Short mmCIF file of C-alpha atoms in Angstrom, two decimals:
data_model
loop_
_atom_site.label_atom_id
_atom_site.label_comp_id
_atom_site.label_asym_id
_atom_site.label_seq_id
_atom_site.Cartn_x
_atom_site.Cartn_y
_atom_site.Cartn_z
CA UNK A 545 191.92 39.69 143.18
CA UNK A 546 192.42 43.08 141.30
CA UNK A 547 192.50 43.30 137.62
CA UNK A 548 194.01 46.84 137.86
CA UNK A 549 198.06 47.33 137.95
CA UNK A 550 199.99 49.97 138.73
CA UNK A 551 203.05 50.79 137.65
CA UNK A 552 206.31 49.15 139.48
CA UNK A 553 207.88 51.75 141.62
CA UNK A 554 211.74 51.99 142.06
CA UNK A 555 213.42 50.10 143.47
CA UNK A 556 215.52 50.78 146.37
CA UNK A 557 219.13 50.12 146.09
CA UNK A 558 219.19 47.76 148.99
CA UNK A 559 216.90 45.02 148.18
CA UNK A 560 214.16 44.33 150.87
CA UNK A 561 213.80 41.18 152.42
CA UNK A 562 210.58 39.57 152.29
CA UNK A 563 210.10 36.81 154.51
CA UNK A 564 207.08 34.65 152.01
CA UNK A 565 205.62 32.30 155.25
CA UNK A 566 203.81 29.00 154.09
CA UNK A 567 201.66 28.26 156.35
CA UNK A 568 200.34 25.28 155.76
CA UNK A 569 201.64 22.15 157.08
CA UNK A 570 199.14 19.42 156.61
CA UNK A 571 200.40 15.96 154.95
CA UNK A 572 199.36 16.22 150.99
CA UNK A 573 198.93 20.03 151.14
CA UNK A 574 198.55 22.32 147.94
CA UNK A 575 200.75 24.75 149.39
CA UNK A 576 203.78 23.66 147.47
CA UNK A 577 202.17 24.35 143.90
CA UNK A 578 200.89 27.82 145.10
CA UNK A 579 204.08 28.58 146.80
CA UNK A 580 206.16 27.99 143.47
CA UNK A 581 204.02 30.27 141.47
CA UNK A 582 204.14 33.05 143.57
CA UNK A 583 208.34 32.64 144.49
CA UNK A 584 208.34 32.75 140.71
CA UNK A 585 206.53 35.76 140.37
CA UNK A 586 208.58 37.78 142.82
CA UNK A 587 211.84 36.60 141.29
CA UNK A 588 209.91 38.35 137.77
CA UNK A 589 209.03 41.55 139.98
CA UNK A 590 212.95 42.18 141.31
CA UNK A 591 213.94 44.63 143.78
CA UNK A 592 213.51 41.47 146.40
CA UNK A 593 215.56 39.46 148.51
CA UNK A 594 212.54 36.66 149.48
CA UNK A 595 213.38 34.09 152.45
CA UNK A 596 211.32 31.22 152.66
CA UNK A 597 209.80 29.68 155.79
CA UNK A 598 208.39 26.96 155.44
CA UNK A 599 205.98 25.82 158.22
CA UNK A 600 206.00 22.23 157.69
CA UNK A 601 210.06 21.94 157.80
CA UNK A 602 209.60 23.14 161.46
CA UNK A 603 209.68 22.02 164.79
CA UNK A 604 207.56 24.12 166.83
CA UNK A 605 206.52 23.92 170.55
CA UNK A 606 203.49 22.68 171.23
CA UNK A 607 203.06 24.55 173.93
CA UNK A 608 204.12 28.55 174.09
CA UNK A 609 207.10 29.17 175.96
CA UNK A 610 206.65 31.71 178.86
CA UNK A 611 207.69 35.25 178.18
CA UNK A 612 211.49 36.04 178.92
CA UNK A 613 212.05 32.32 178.96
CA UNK A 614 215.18 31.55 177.26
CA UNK A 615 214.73 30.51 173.07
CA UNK A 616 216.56 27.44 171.79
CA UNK A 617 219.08 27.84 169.22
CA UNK A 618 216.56 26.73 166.53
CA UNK A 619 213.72 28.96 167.84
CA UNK A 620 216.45 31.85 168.59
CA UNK A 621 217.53 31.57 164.61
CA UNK A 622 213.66 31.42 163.36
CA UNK A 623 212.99 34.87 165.28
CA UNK A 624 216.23 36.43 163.89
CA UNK A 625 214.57 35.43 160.20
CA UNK A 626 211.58 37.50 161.51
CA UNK A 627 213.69 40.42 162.97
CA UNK A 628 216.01 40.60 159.62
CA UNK A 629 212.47 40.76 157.20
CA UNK A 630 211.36 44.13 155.57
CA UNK A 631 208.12 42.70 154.98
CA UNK A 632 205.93 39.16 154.94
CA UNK A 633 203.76 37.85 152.37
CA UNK A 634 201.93 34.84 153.92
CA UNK A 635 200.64 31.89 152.21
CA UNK A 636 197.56 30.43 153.53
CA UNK A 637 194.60 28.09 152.97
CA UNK A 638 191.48 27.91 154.47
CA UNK A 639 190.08 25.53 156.58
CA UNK A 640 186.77 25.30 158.29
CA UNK A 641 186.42 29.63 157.73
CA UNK A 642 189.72 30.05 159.19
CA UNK A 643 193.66 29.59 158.90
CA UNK A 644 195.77 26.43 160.12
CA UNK A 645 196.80 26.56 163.46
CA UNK A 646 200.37 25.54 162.60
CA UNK A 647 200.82 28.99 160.71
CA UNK A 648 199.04 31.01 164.73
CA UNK A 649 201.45 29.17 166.50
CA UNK A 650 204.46 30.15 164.26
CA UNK A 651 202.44 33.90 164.36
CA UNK A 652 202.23 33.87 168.21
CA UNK A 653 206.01 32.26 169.11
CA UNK A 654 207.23 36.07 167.84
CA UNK A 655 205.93 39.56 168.89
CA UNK A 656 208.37 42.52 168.47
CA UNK A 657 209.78 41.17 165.69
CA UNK A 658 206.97 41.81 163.35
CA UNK A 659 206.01 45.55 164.70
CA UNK A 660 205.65 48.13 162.30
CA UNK A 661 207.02 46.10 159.08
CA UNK A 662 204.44 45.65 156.23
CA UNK A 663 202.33 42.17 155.49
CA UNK A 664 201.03 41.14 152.30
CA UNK A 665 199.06 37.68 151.68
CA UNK A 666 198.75 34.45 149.02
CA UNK A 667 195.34 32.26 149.90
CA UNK A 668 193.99 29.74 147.86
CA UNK A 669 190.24 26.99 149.17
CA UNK A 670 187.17 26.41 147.60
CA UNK A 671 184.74 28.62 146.62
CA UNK A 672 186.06 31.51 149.42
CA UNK A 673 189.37 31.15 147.48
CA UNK A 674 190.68 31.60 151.75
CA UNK A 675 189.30 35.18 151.84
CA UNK A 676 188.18 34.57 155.51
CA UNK A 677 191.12 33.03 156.61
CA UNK A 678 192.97 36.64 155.32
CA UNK A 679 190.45 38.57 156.91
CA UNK A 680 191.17 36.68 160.24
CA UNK A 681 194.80 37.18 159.88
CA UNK A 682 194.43 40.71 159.15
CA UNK A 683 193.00 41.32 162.57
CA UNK A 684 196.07 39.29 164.46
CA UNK A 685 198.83 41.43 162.47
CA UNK A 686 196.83 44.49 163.30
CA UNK A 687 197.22 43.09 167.10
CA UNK A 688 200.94 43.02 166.25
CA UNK A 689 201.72 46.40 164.49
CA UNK A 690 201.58 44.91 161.43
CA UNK A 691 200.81 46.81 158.23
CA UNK A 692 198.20 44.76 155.77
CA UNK A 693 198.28 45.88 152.44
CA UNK A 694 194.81 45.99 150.82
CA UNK A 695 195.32 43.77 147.64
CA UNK A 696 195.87 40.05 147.78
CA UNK A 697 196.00 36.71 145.42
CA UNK A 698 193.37 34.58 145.86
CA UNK A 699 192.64 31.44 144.32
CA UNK A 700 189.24 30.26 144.55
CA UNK A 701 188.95 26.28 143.60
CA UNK A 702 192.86 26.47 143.62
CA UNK A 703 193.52 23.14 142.18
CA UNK A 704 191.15 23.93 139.25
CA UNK A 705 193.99 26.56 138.37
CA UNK A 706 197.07 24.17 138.19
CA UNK A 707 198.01 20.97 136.04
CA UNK A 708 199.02 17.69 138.07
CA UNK A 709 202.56 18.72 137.19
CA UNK A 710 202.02 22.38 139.41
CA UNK A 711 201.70 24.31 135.87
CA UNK A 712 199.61 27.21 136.16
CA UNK A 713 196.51 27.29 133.56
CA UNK A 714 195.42 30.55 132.71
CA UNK A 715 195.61 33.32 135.78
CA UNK A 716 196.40 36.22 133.87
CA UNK A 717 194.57 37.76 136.81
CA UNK A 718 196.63 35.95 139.29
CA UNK A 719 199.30 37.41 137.85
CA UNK A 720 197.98 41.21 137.99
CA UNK A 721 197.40 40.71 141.39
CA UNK A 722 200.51 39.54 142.57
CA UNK A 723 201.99 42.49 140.78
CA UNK A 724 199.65 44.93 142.47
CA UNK A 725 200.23 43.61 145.96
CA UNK A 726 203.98 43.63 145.98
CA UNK A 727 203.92 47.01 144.72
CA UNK A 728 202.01 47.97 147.75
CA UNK A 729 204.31 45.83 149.73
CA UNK A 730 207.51 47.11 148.67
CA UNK A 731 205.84 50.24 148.86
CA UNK A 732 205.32 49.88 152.87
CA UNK A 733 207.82 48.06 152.94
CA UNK A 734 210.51 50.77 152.10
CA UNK A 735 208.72 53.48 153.77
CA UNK A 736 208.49 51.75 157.25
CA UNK A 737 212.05 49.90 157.26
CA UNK A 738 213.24 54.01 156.36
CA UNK A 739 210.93 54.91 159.33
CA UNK A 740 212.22 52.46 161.54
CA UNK A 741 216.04 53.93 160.57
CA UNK A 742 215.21 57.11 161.67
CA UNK A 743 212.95 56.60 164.42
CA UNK A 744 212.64 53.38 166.58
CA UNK A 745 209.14 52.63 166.84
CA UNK A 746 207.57 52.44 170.36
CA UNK A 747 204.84 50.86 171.32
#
């Protein structure tokens, strides 16, 4: 995580809608406590309209539909979520060097909808603090047209950093970070949803 801020840039006068993905969906999961920090720290930074998807509140195939098969309602409404986001920040942990497979299915159910929008991401494990499952998901979104923004929040040990009660102990750098990657969200963010205004994006 980066110790070094940079000052918040301006914010647009429509807010941008950040789709925040947890992607964990494993009975007793941490995700919650990590999830709460970080939707508070994005209320703090403004300038956002955050949508939450929460991967364990959803029914997803286990199987992937065939392309140009028909969606179902509820699958048809998750990939208008996707469509209507700016940007993503995923949450994710790390298990066994990688990401859940709950989160690649929900990743792999959409295509078009996340080109050329901007991706930012929240990780918490043990000692890797879910670095490699972030560098694994940087290569998919890359697949997708996805821009990855450099700085993340990790947190390494991650319940070593919360009380039983999901209070945060002391991640001043935590907090830095977060700061630092939404500014290079919103950042992309902004400049590809005015990019995508002016000129569709072909792949």
């Amino acid at each position: 995580m980066s110790a070094t801020a940079t000052s918040t840039p301006t914010a647009p006068a429509t807010p941008l809608k950040i789709a925040f993905i947890i992607g964990s969906s494993r009975e007793g999961r941490f995700a919650p406590v990590v999830a709460n920090w970080f939707t508070a720290r994005a209320a703090e930074y403004g300038g956002i309209e955050l949508d939450i998807i929460d991967i364990a509140d959803l029914e997803l195939p286990t199987t992937h539909p065939d392309w140009g098969t028909p969606r179902t309602p509820e699958l048809a409404a998750l990939a208008a979520r996707v469509v209507a986001a700016d940007g993503f920040v995923v949450l994710t942990p790390e298990y066994n060097h990688s990401f859940p497979a709950s989160l690649k299915t929900f990743i792999d159910l959409h295509h078009t909808e996340w080109e050329a929008k901007a991706v930012g991401f929240v990780s918490y494990g043990g000692v890797g603090g879910g670095l490699r499952a972030v560098e694994q998901l940087r290569l998919i979104f890359t697949e997708l047209h996805c821009t990855s923004v450099r700085e993340i929040v990790s947190f390494h040990n991650g319940w070593d950093h919360f009380s039983e009660g999901g209070k945060a102990y002391e991640v001043d750098g935590a907090i830095g970070a977060a700061k630092v990657m939404l500014d290079q969200l919103t950042w992309w963010a902004g400049a590809l949803r005015t990019a995508r205004a002016s000129h569709p994006y072909q792949t």
